[in-house]
Amino acid sequence: MPILLAASRISTLQATTRCEMAFYCNADEVRARAIRDCFSRELPDLRFVAAGEPFEPEEVQYILTWKVIPELRERYRKLEVVFSLGAGVDQLRFEELPQQAKLVRLIEPGIIALMQEYVVMATLALHRDLPIYLGQRAEAEWIKHPIRPAFGVRVGVMGLGQLGQAVLRALAPFGFELAGWSRTPRAMEGVSSFAGDKELAPFLARTDILICLLPLTNATHGILSRTLLAQLPMGAGLVHVGRGQHLDQDALLEALGSGQLRGAVLDVTDPEPLPKGHAIWNHPRILLTPHIASTAQTDTAALAIVENIRRHSRGEDMIGEVKRDRGY
Ligand code: GLV
């Protein structure tokens, strides 16, 4: 009898726990399956609900999603954390979340490694004039341009979060002269640090290859403007792996036309997909990729989310937690 009683207490407890804790995984089926496997090992007490399965929004404390889910504020009243399925959170708006809910960017080893690879590839491509040689190949032109080693070539990264810092670490072995610009000062060994509006002009003036890894916020919307591009040294290069809305695309085309920019590598555009016939598609000085620089790797992402759930339950800050006031 006592055993039965105990068992029924356990099941009541479990039922209560179930009601109190649910993780809603709004990812595609393949990803959801892998994340579920990880969660059943690491957080067996947390009820896991995948998209398409029945659940009560009232029971959901955590959501993993790329896009905003309708009626979050009205129906998910116990929601505590929304985890973005990507490094960016500009597609998820605080105004649409319940007041108490936190928003977390996905920072995980897979996203970081892929971004390092892409930015190294793009920076070297500009440094070694790849857009120009691809153009020449199309015309069967055998023309050599002066080459120089990376030593002395000044690379500048805008945005010194985890991705920006990782990218600078990956570029360091080539010998580029490295600098970073961020809203507030960030010290990094071997990297000249510039911060705030006042230090933007000197940062740009010393930057031969500019890499944009900024988050998209009201303050950074349109930041890669005509005025900004004009402050780079003549013949600079641009690697854009932020968001399409950072960049004034007409200004980019003008800067390439005038020689202010020598080449650009774009992984993001506005809009996406870039409409057929847009001048960027066939521009001889632009290398374009369809927003593939980096993407979350499910296994490592699942572990990063588990770690953040543990931090959250201990009352600690989560990795990638977005501050409401600054939007990243
Ligand atoms: C991709 O752009 C991401 O935000 O992860």
mmCIF file of C-alpha atoms and ligand atoms in Angstrom:
data_model
loop_
_atom_site.group_PDB
_atom_site.id
_atom_site.type_symbol
_atom_site.label_atom_id
_atom_site.label_comp_id
_atom_site.label_asym_id
_atom_site.label_seq_id
_atom_site.Cartn_x
_atom_site.Cartn_y
_atom_site.Cartn_z
ATOM 1 C CA MET A 1 0.000 0.000 0.000
ATOM 2 C CA PRO A 2 2.642 2.546 0.977
ATOM 3 C CA ILE A 3 4.373 1.719 -2.283
ATOM 4 C CA LEU A 4 1.206 2.405 -4.193
ATOM 5 C CA LEU A 5 0.730 5.636 -2.332
ATOM 6 C CA ALA A 6 4.284 6.637 -3.061
ATOM 7 C CA ALA A 7 3.825 5.759 -6.694
ATOM 8 C CA SER A 8 0.699 7.807 -6.986
ATOM 9 C CA ARG A 9 2.464 10.709 -5.320
ATOM 10 C CA ILE A 10 5.295 10.400 -7.790
ATOM 11 C CA SER A 11 2.923 10.385 -10.711
ATOM 12 C CA THR A 12 1.093 13.414 -9.298
ATOM 13 C CA LEU A 13 4.439 15.076 -8.883
ATOM 14 C CA GLN A 14 5.420 14.199 -12.422
ATOM 15 C CA ALA A 15 2.115 15.434 -13.738
ATOM 16 C CA THR A 16 2.615 18.689 -11.862
ATOM 17 C CA THR A 17 6.164 19.005 -13.098
ATOM 18 C CA ARG A 18 4.920 18.309 -16.590
ATOM 19 C CA CYS A 19 2.374 21.068 -16.396
ATOM 20 C CA GLU A 20 4.906 23.495 -15.034
ATOM 21 C CA MET A 21 7.743 22.845 -17.431
ATOM 22 C CA ALA A 22 7.459 22.499 -21.153
ATOM 23 C CA PHE A 23 9.986 23.239 -23.870
ATOM 24 C CA TYR A 24 8.384 23.999 -27.215
ATOM 25 C CA CYS A 25 10.736 23.276 -30.079
ATOM 26 C CA ASN A 26 9.537 25.118 -33.179
ATOM 27 C CA ALA A 27 12.216 23.656 -35.458
ATOM 28 C CA ASP A 28 11.911 21.411 -38.502
ATOM 29 C CA GLU A 29 11.374 17.701 -37.942
ATOM 30 C CA VAL A 30 14.975 16.585 -38.399
ATOM 31 C CA ARG A 31 16.382 19.193 -36.049
ATOM 32 C CA ALA A 32 13.603 18.664 -33.527
ATOM 33 C CA ARG A 33 14.379 14.943 -33.404
ATOM 34 C CA ALA A 34 18.063 15.529 -32.670
ATOM 35 C CA ILE A 35 17.287 18.186 -30.063
ATOM 36 C CA ARG A 36 14.725 15.904 -28.423
ATOM 37 C CA ASP A 37 17.359 13.121 -28.170
ATOM 38 C CA CYS A 38 19.769 15.486 -26.497
ATOM 39 C CA PHE A 39 17.116 16.838 -24.113
ATOM 40 C CA SER A 40 15.956 13.357 -23.102
ATOM 41 C CA ARG A 41 19.534 12.604 -22.023
ATOM 42 C CA GLU A 42 20.392 15.955 -20.470
ATOM 43 C CA LEU A 43 17.070 17.294 -19.151
ATOM 44 C CA PRO A 44 14.829 14.237 -18.780
ATOM 45 C CA ASP A 45 12.365 16.053 -16.498
ATOM 46 C CA LEU A 46 11.607 18.781 -18.981
ATOM 47 C CA ARG A 47 8.638 17.984 -21.188
ATOM 48 C CA PHE A 48 9.628 18.365 -24.827
ATOM 49 C CA VAL A 49 7.018 19.362 -27.388
ATOM 50 C CA ALA A 50 7.850 19.515 -31.075
ATOM 51 C CA ALA A 51 5.947 21.577 -33.643
ATOM 52 C CA GLY A 52 2.756 19.751 -34.647
ATOM 53 C CA GLU A 53 2.373 17.977 -31.280
ATOM 54 C CA PRO A 54 -0.486 18.976 -28.973
ATOM 55 C CA PHE A 55 0.334 21.270 -26.044
ATOM 56 C CA GLU A 56 -1.123 24.033 -23.931
ATOM 57 C CA PRO A 57 0.626 27.376 -24.528
ATOM 58 C CA GLU A 58 -0.005 28.110 -20.822
ATOM 59 C CA GLU A 59 2.436 25.310 -19.907
ATOM 60 C CA VAL A 60 5.308 26.514 -22.028
ATOM 61 C CA GLN A 61 8.275 28.048 -20.249
ATOM 62 C CA TYR A 62 10.842 27.803 -23.020
ATOM 63 C CA ILE A 63 10.501 28.198 -26.773
ATOM 64 C CA LEU A 64 13.094 27.523 -29.424
ATOM 65 C CA THR A 65 12.136 29.225 -32.660
ATOM 66 C CA TRP A 66 13.471 31.214 -35.578
ATOM 67 C CA LYS A 67 10.391 33.381 -36.169
ATOM 68 C CA VAL A 68 7.889 34.969 -33.813
ATOM 69 C CA ILE A 69 5.044 32.648 -32.875
ATOM 70 C CA PRO A 70 1.564 34.270 -33.048
ATOM 71 C CA GLU A 71 -0.036 35.477 -29.833
ATOM 72 C CA LEU A 72 3.014 34.891 -27.666
ATOM 73 C CA ARG A 73 2.083 37.701 -25.330
ATOM 74 C CA GLU A 74 -1.555 36.694 -24.978
ATOM 75 C CA ARG A 75 -1.340 32.899 -24.794
ATOM 76 C CA TYR A 76 2.114 31.949 -23.477
ATOM 77 C CA ARG A 77 1.705 33.588 -20.133
ATOM 78 C CA LYS A 78 4.317 31.532 -18.273
ATOM 79 C CA LEU A 79 6.929 31.902 -20.959
ATOM 80 C CA GLU A 80 10.351 32.625 -19.468
ATOM 81 C CA VAL A 81 12.810 32.326 -22.339
ATOM 82 C CA VAL A 82 12.680 32.461 -26.119
ATOM 83 C CA PHE A 83 15.768 30.898 -27.680
ATOM 84 C CA SER A 84 16.530 32.022 -31.214
ATOM 85 C CA LEU A 85 17.470 29.243 -33.620
ATOM 86 C CA GLY A 86 20.171 31.515 -35.002
ATOM 87 C CA ALA A 87 22.787 34.002 -33.925
ATOM 88 C CA GLY A 88 20.495 36.895 -34.869
ATOM 89 C CA VAL A 89 17.392 37.975 -32.976
ATOM 90 C CA ASP A 90 16.233 40.839 -35.189
ATOM 91 C CA GLN A 91 13.427 38.623 -36.534
ATOM 92 C CA LEU A 92 12.044 38.219 -32.993
ATOM 93 C CA ARG A 93 10.612 41.349 -31.412
ATOM 94 C CA PHE A 94 10.622 42.056 -27.687
ATOM 95 C CA GLU A 95 7.306 43.928 -28.030
ATOM 96 C CA GLU A 96 5.657 40.660 -29.003
ATOM 97 C CA LEU A 97 6.977 38.711 -25.994
ATOM 98 C CA PRO A 98 5.392 38.585 -22.549
ATOM 99 C CA GLN A 99 6.922 41.220 -20.278
ATOM 100 C CA GLN A 100 8.954 38.770 -18.169
ATOM 101 C CA ALA A 101 10.307 36.716 -21.090
ATOM 102 C CA LYS A 102 14.007 36.772 -21.925
ATOM 103 C CA LEU A 103 15.402 36.486 -25.424
ATOM 104 C CA VAL A 104 18.592 34.568 -26.171
ATOM 105 C CA ARG A 105 20.753 34.486 -29.291
ATOM 106 C CA LEU A 106 22.192 31.139 -30.272
ATOM 107 C CA ILE A 107 25.921 31.166 -29.696
ATOM 108 C CA GLU A 108 27.345 27.705 -30.172
ATOM 109 C CA PRO A 109 30.604 26.230 -31.455
ATOM 110 C CA GLY A 110 29.136 25.244 -34.846
ATOM 111 C CA ILE A 111 27.901 28.749 -35.702
ATOM 112 C CA ILE A 112 31.196 30.241 -34.557
ATOM 113 C CA ALA A 113 33.391 27.828 -36.554
ATOM 114 C CA LEU A 114 31.382 28.277 -39.750
ATOM 115 C CA MET A 115 31.485 32.064 -39.461
ATOM 116 C CA GLN A 116 35.249 31.945 -38.937
ATOM 117 C CA GLU A 117 35.659 29.839 -42.081
ATOM 118 C CA TYR A 118 33.488 32.101 -44.203
ATOM 119 C CA VAL A 119 35.057 35.357 -43.078
ATOM 120 C CA VAL A 120 38.595 34.037 -43.526
ATOM 121 C CA MET A 121 37.652 32.848 -47.025
ATOM 122 C CA ALA A 122 36.020 36.192 -47.888
ATOM 123 C CA THR A 123 38.821 38.321 -46.458
ATOM 124 C CA LEU A 124 41.475 36.326 -48.297
ATOM 125 C CA ALA A 125 39.375 36.472 -51.474
ATOM 126 C CA LEU A 126 39.370 40.280 -51.329
ATOM 127 C CA HIS A 127 42.981 40.462 -50.223
ATOM 128 C CA ARG A 128 44.020 38.304 -53.204
ATOM 129 C CA ASP A 129 41.664 40.052 -55.706
ATOM 130 C CA LEU A 130 39.517 37.009 -56.412
ATOM 131 C CA PRO A 131 36.517 39.048 -57.736
ATOM 132 C CA ILE A 132 38.843 40.703 -60.257
ATOM 133 C CA TYR A 133 40.375 37.400 -61.405
ATOM 134 C CA LEU A 134 36.929 35.789 -61.744
ATOM 135 C CA GLY A 135 35.942 38.722 -63.957
ATOM 136 C CA GLN A 136 39.107 38.343 -66.009
ATOM 137 C CA ARG A 137 38.530 34.625 -66.395
ATOM 138 C CA ALA A 138 35.093 35.327 -67.866
ATOM 139 C CA GLU A 139 36.819 37.541 -70.468
ATOM 140 C CA ALA A 140 39.840 35.214 -70.916
ATOM 141 C CA GLU A 141 42.158 38.026 -69.773
ATOM 142 C CA TRP A 142 45.589 37.047 -68.378
ATOM 143 C CA ILE A 143 46.440 40.172 -66.361
ATOM 144 C CA LYS A 144 48.508 40.144 -63.172
ATOM 145 C CA HIS A 145 47.856 42.691 -60.419
ATOM 146 C CA PRO A 146 50.374 43.593 -57.710
ATOM 147 C CA ILE A 147 50.323 41.247 -54.747
ATOM 148 C CA ARG A 148 51.439 41.761 -51.177
ATOM 149 C CA PRO A 149 51.319 39.628 -48.052
ATOM 150 C CA ALA A 150 48.686 40.134 -45.390
ATOM 151 C CA PHE A 151 51.237 41.821 -43.112
ATOM 152 C CA GLY A 152 50.329 45.465 -43.207
ATOM 153 C CA VAL A 153 46.856 44.957 -44.660
ATOM 154 C CA ARG A 154 44.443 46.510 -42.181
ATOM 155 C CA VAL A 155 41.329 44.506 -41.413
ATOM 156 C CA GLY A 156 38.565 45.969 -39.249
ATOM 157 C CA VAL A 157 35.623 44.129 -37.739
ATOM 158 C CA MET A 158 32.451 46.015 -36.808
ATOM 159 C CA GLY A 159 30.743 44.179 -33.973
ATOM 160 C CA LEU A 160 32.860 42.595 -31.266
ATOM 161 C CA GLY A 161 30.491 40.035 -29.807
ATOM 162 C CA GLN A 162 31.438 36.373 -29.683
ATOM 163 C CA LEU A 163 31.344 36.029 -33.472
ATOM 164 C CA GLY A 164 33.365 39.192 -34.105
ATOM 165 C CA GLN A 165 36.006 38.146 -31.612
ATOM 166 C CA ALA A 166 36.161 34.602 -33.018
ATOM 167 C CA VAL A 167 36.617 35.970 -36.529
ATOM 168 C CA LEU A 168 39.486 38.190 -35.389
ATOM 169 C CA ARG A 169 41.161 35.178 -33.734
ATOM 170 C CA ALA A 170 40.835 33.208 -36.965
ATOM 171 C CA LEU A 171 42.353 36.033 -39.040
ATOM 172 C CA ALA A 172 45.286 36.625 -36.690
ATOM 173 C CA PRO A 173 47.618 33.874 -38.018
ATOM 174 C CA PHE A 174 47.709 35.482 -41.485
ATOM 175 C CA GLY A 175 49.363 38.587 -40.102
ATOM 176 C CA PHE A 176 46.673 41.153 -40.956
ATOM 177 C CA GLU A 177 46.724 44.303 -38.835
ATOM 178 C CA LEU A 178 43.549 43.816 -36.848
ATOM 179 C CA ALA A 179 41.110 46.285 -35.351
ATOM 180 C CA GLY A 180 37.599 46.119 -34.000
ATOM 181 C CA TRP A 181 34.823 48.640 -33.506
ATOM 182 C CA SER A 182 31.983 48.209 -31.075
ATOM 183 C CA ARG A 183 29.427 50.307 -29.225
ATOM 184 C CA THR A 184 31.328 50.025 -25.930
ATOM 185 C CA PRO A 185 35.110 49.428 -25.622
ATOM 186 C CA ARG A 186 36.250 45.787 -25.845
ATOM 187 C CA ALA A 187 39.892 44.915 -25.287
ATOM 188 C CA MET A 188 41.335 42.015 -27.276
ATOM 189 C CA GLU A 189 44.982 41.079 -27.395
ATOM 190 C CA GLY A 190 46.585 41.937 -30.731
ATOM 191 C CA VAL A 191 43.548 43.956 -31.849
ATOM 192 C CA SER A 192 43.297 47.765 -31.832
ATOM 193 C CA SER A 193 40.040 48.634 -30.218
ATOM 194 C CA PHE A 194 37.733 51.486 -31.293
ATOM 195 C CA ALA A 195 34.401 52.266 -29.662
ATOM 196 C CA GLY A 196 31.375 54.480 -30.062
ATOM 197 C CA ASP A 197 30.425 57.121 -32.606
ATOM 198 C CA LYS A 198 33.502 59.231 -31.921
ATOM 199 C CA GLU A 199 35.952 56.474 -32.846
ATOM 200 C CA LEU A 200 34.140 55.269 -35.935
ATOM 201 C CA ALA A 201 35.888 57.677 -38.332
ATOM 202 C CA PRO A 202 39.455 56.804 -37.210
ATOM 203 C CA PHE A 203 38.534 53.111 -37.305
ATOM 204 C CA LEU A 204 37.281 53.411 -40.882
ATOM 205 C CA ALA A 205 40.243 55.516 -41.981
ATOM 206 C CA ARG A 206 42.638 52.692 -40.996
ATOM 207 C CA THR A 207 40.560 49.840 -42.499
ATOM 208 C CA ASP A 208 41.485 48.278 -45.859
ATOM 209 C CA ILE A 209 39.038 45.396 -45.500
ATOM 210 C CA LEU A 210 35.888 46.060 -43.485
ATOM 211 C CA ILE A 211 33.934 43.150 -42.033
ATOM 212 C CA CYS A 212 30.404 43.793 -40.783
ATOM 213 C CA LEU A 213 29.216 41.455 -38.062
ATOM 214 C CA LEU A 214 26.926 43.884 -36.269
ATOM 215 C CA PRO A 215 23.556 42.903 -34.883
ATOM 216 C CA LEU A 216 20.626 44.590 -36.629
ATOM 217 C CA THR A 217 19.070 47.162 -34.296
ATOM 218 C CA ASN A 218 17.502 50.598 -34.736
ATOM 219 C CA ALA A 219 20.962 52.039 -34.156
ATOM 220 C CA THR A 220 22.698 49.924 -36.816
ATOM 221 C CA HIS A 221 19.988 49.925 -39.508
ATOM 222 C CA GLY A 222 21.566 51.494 -42.625
ATOM 223 C CA ILE A 223 24.936 51.981 -40.891
ATOM 224 C CA LEU A 224 26.876 50.875 -43.999
ATOM 225 C CA SER A 225 25.869 54.105 -45.692
ATOM 226 C CA ARG A 226 27.334 56.249 -48.462
ATOM 227 C CA THR A 227 28.976 58.421 -45.788
ATOM 228 C CA LEU A 228 30.505 55.444 -44.034
ATOM 229 C CA LEU A 229 31.867 53.835 -47.198
ATOM 230 C CA ALA A 230 33.409 57.191 -48.189
ATOM 231 C CA GLN A 231 35.466 57.181 -44.981
ATOM 232 C CA LEU A 232 37.308 53.978 -45.904
ATOM 233 C CA PRO A 233 40.624 54.325 -47.737
ATOM 234 C CA MET A 234 40.296 54.359 -51.542
ATOM 235 C CA GLY A 235 40.180 50.797 -52.906
ATOM 236 C CA ALA A 236 38.973 49.169 -49.669
ATOM 237 C CA GLY A 237 37.051 45.891 -49.507
ATOM 238 C CA LEU A 238 33.816 44.989 -47.735
ATOM 239 C CA VAL A 239 32.796 41.643 -46.261
ATOM 240 C CA HIS A 240 29.160 41.800 -45.199
ATOM 241 C CA VAL A 241 27.886 38.992 -42.998
ATOM 242 C CA GLY A 242 25.503 41.034 -40.841
ATOM 243 C CA ARG A 243 22.035 41.740 -42.202
ATOM 244 C CA GLY A 244 20.965 43.135 -45.570
ATOM 245 C CA GLN A 245 19.341 46.138 -43.844
ATOM 246 C CA HIS A 246 22.720 47.358 -42.569
ATOM 247 C CA LEU A 247 23.827 48.211 -46.086
ATOM 248 C CA ASP A 248 22.758 50.898 -48.521
ATOM 249 C CA GLN A 249 23.067 48.724 -51.635
ATOM 250 C CA ASP A 250 22.921 51.694 -54.038
ATOM 251 C CA ALA A 251 25.783 53.309 -52.139
ATOM 252 C CA LEU A 252 27.729 50.056 -52.415
ATOM 253 C CA LEU A 253 27.245 49.938 -56.189
ATOM 254 C CA GLU A 254 28.334 53.577 -56.476
ATOM 255 C CA ALA A 255 31.407 53.002 -54.316
ATOM 256 C CA LEU A 256 32.397 50.022 -56.473
ATOM 257 C CA GLY A 257 31.810 52.069 -59.614
ATOM 258 C CA SER A 258 34.004 54.950 -58.439
ATOM 259 C CA GLY A 259 36.805 52.674 -57.202
ATOM 260 C CA GLN A 260 36.216 53.766 -53.596
ATOM 261 C CA LEU A 261 35.652 50.060 -53.024
ATOM 262 C CA ARG A 262 37.727 47.496 -54.915
ATOM 263 C CA GLY A 263 35.529 44.522 -54.119
ATOM 264 C CA ALA A 264 32.850 43.172 -51.836
ATOM 265 C CA VAL A 265 31.725 39.826 -50.521
ATOM 266 C CA LEU A 266 28.054 39.789 -49.555
ATOM 267 C CA ASP A 267 26.301 36.980 -47.769
ATOM 268 C CA VAL A 268 23.224 39.046 -46.958
ATOM 269 C CA THR A 269 21.027 41.347 -49.036
ATOM 270 C CA ASP A 270 17.838 43.351 -48.689
ATOM 271 C CA PRO A 271 15.503 41.770 -49.623
ATOM 272 C CA GLU A 272 16.369 38.100 -49.478
ATOM 273 C CA PRO A 273 16.286 36.362 -51.835
ATOM 274 C CA LEU A 274 17.790 39.112 -53.964
ATOM 275 C CA PRO A 275 15.342 39.727 -56.843
ATOM 276 C CA LYS A 276 16.354 38.372 -60.232
ATOM 277 C CA GLY A 277 17.869 41.078 -62.406
ATOM 278 C CA HIS A 278 19.260 43.088 -59.456
ATOM 279 C CA ALA A 279 22.576 44.767 -60.314
ATOM 280 C CA ILE A 280 24.348 42.927 -57.486
ATOM 281 C CA TRP A 281 23.868 39.521 -59.160
ATOM 282 C CA ASN A 282 26.216 40.109 -62.051
ATOM 283 C CA HIS A 283 28.462 42.785 -60.612
ATOM 284 C CA PRO A 284 32.052 41.879 -61.518
ATOM 285 C CA ARG A 285 33.421 43.125 -58.202
ATOM 286 C CA ILE A 286 30.918 41.380 -55.922
ATOM 287 C CA LEU A 287 31.047 37.810 -54.684
ATOM 288 C CA LEU A 288 27.542 36.901 -53.538
ATOM 289 C CA THR A 289 26.345 33.960 -51.451
ATOM 290 C CA PRO A 290 22.726 33.320 -50.363
ATOM 291 C CA HIS A 291 22.977 33.843 -46.581
ATOM 292 C CA ILE A 292 24.955 30.679 -45.941
ATOM 293 C CA ALA A 293 27.960 32.069 -44.071
ATOM 294 C CA SER A 294 26.960 30.254 -40.934
ATOM 295 C CA THR A 295 24.112 28.292 -39.475
ATOM 296 C CA ALA A 296 23.451 26.485 -36.203
ATOM 297 C CA GLN A 297 24.708 22.910 -35.969
ATOM 298 C CA THR A 298 21.989 20.950 -34.239
ATOM 299 C CA ASP A 299 24.065 18.793 -31.870
ATOM 300 C CA THR A 300 26.200 21.591 -30.513
ATOM 301 C CA ALA A 301 23.231 23.980 -30.518
ATOM 302 C CA ALA A 302 21.146 21.566 -28.421
ATOM 303 C CA LEU A 303 23.908 21.360 -25.828
ATOM 304 C CA ALA A 304 24.278 25.143 -25.773
ATOM 305 C CA ILE A 305 20.527 25.501 -25.116
ATOM 306 C CA VAL A 306 20.659 22.861 -22.369
ATOM 307 C CA GLU A 307 23.495 24.786 -20.725
ATOM 308 C CA ASN A 308 21.472 28.005 -20.898
ATOM 309 C CA ILE A 309 18.395 26.332 -19.381
ATOM 310 C CA ARG A 310 20.597 25.156 -16.508
ATOM 311 C CA ARG A 311 22.006 28.646 -16.074
ATOM 312 C CA HIS A 312 18.520 30.122 -16.135
ATOM 313 C CA SER A 313 17.273 27.703 -13.487
ATOM 314 C CA ARG A 314 20.237 28.653 -11.273
ATOM 315 C CA GLY A 315 19.309 32.312 -11.715
ATOM 316 C CA GLU A 316 22.450 33.057 -13.761
ATOM 317 C CA ASP A 317 22.719 35.093 -16.951
ATOM 318 C CA MET A 318 22.460 32.975 -20.087
ATOM 319 C CA ILE A 319 25.060 33.016 -22.846
ATOM 320 C CA GLY A 320 23.765 35.234 -25.640
ATOM 321 C CA GLU A 321 21.068 36.837 -23.493
ATOM 322 C CA VAL A 322 19.726 39.930 -25.244
ATOM 323 C CA LYS A 323 19.387 43.143 -23.280
ATOM 324 C CA ARG A 324 15.971 44.726 -23.813
ATOM 325 C CA ASP A 325 17.329 48.290 -23.841
ATOM 326 C CA ARG A 326 19.943 47.784 -26.569
ATOM 327 C CA GLY A 327 18.283 45.039 -28.641
ATOM 328 C CA TYR A 328 21.241 42.611 -28.836
HETATM 329 C C1 GLV B 1 21.910 33.726 -39.372
HETATM 330 O O1 GLV B 1 21.870 34.701 -40.006
HETATM 331 C C2 GLV B 1 21.757 33.698 -37.930
HETATM 332 O O2 GLV B 1 21.290 34.696 -37.355
HETATM 333 O O3 GLV B 1 22.112 32.671 -37.335
#
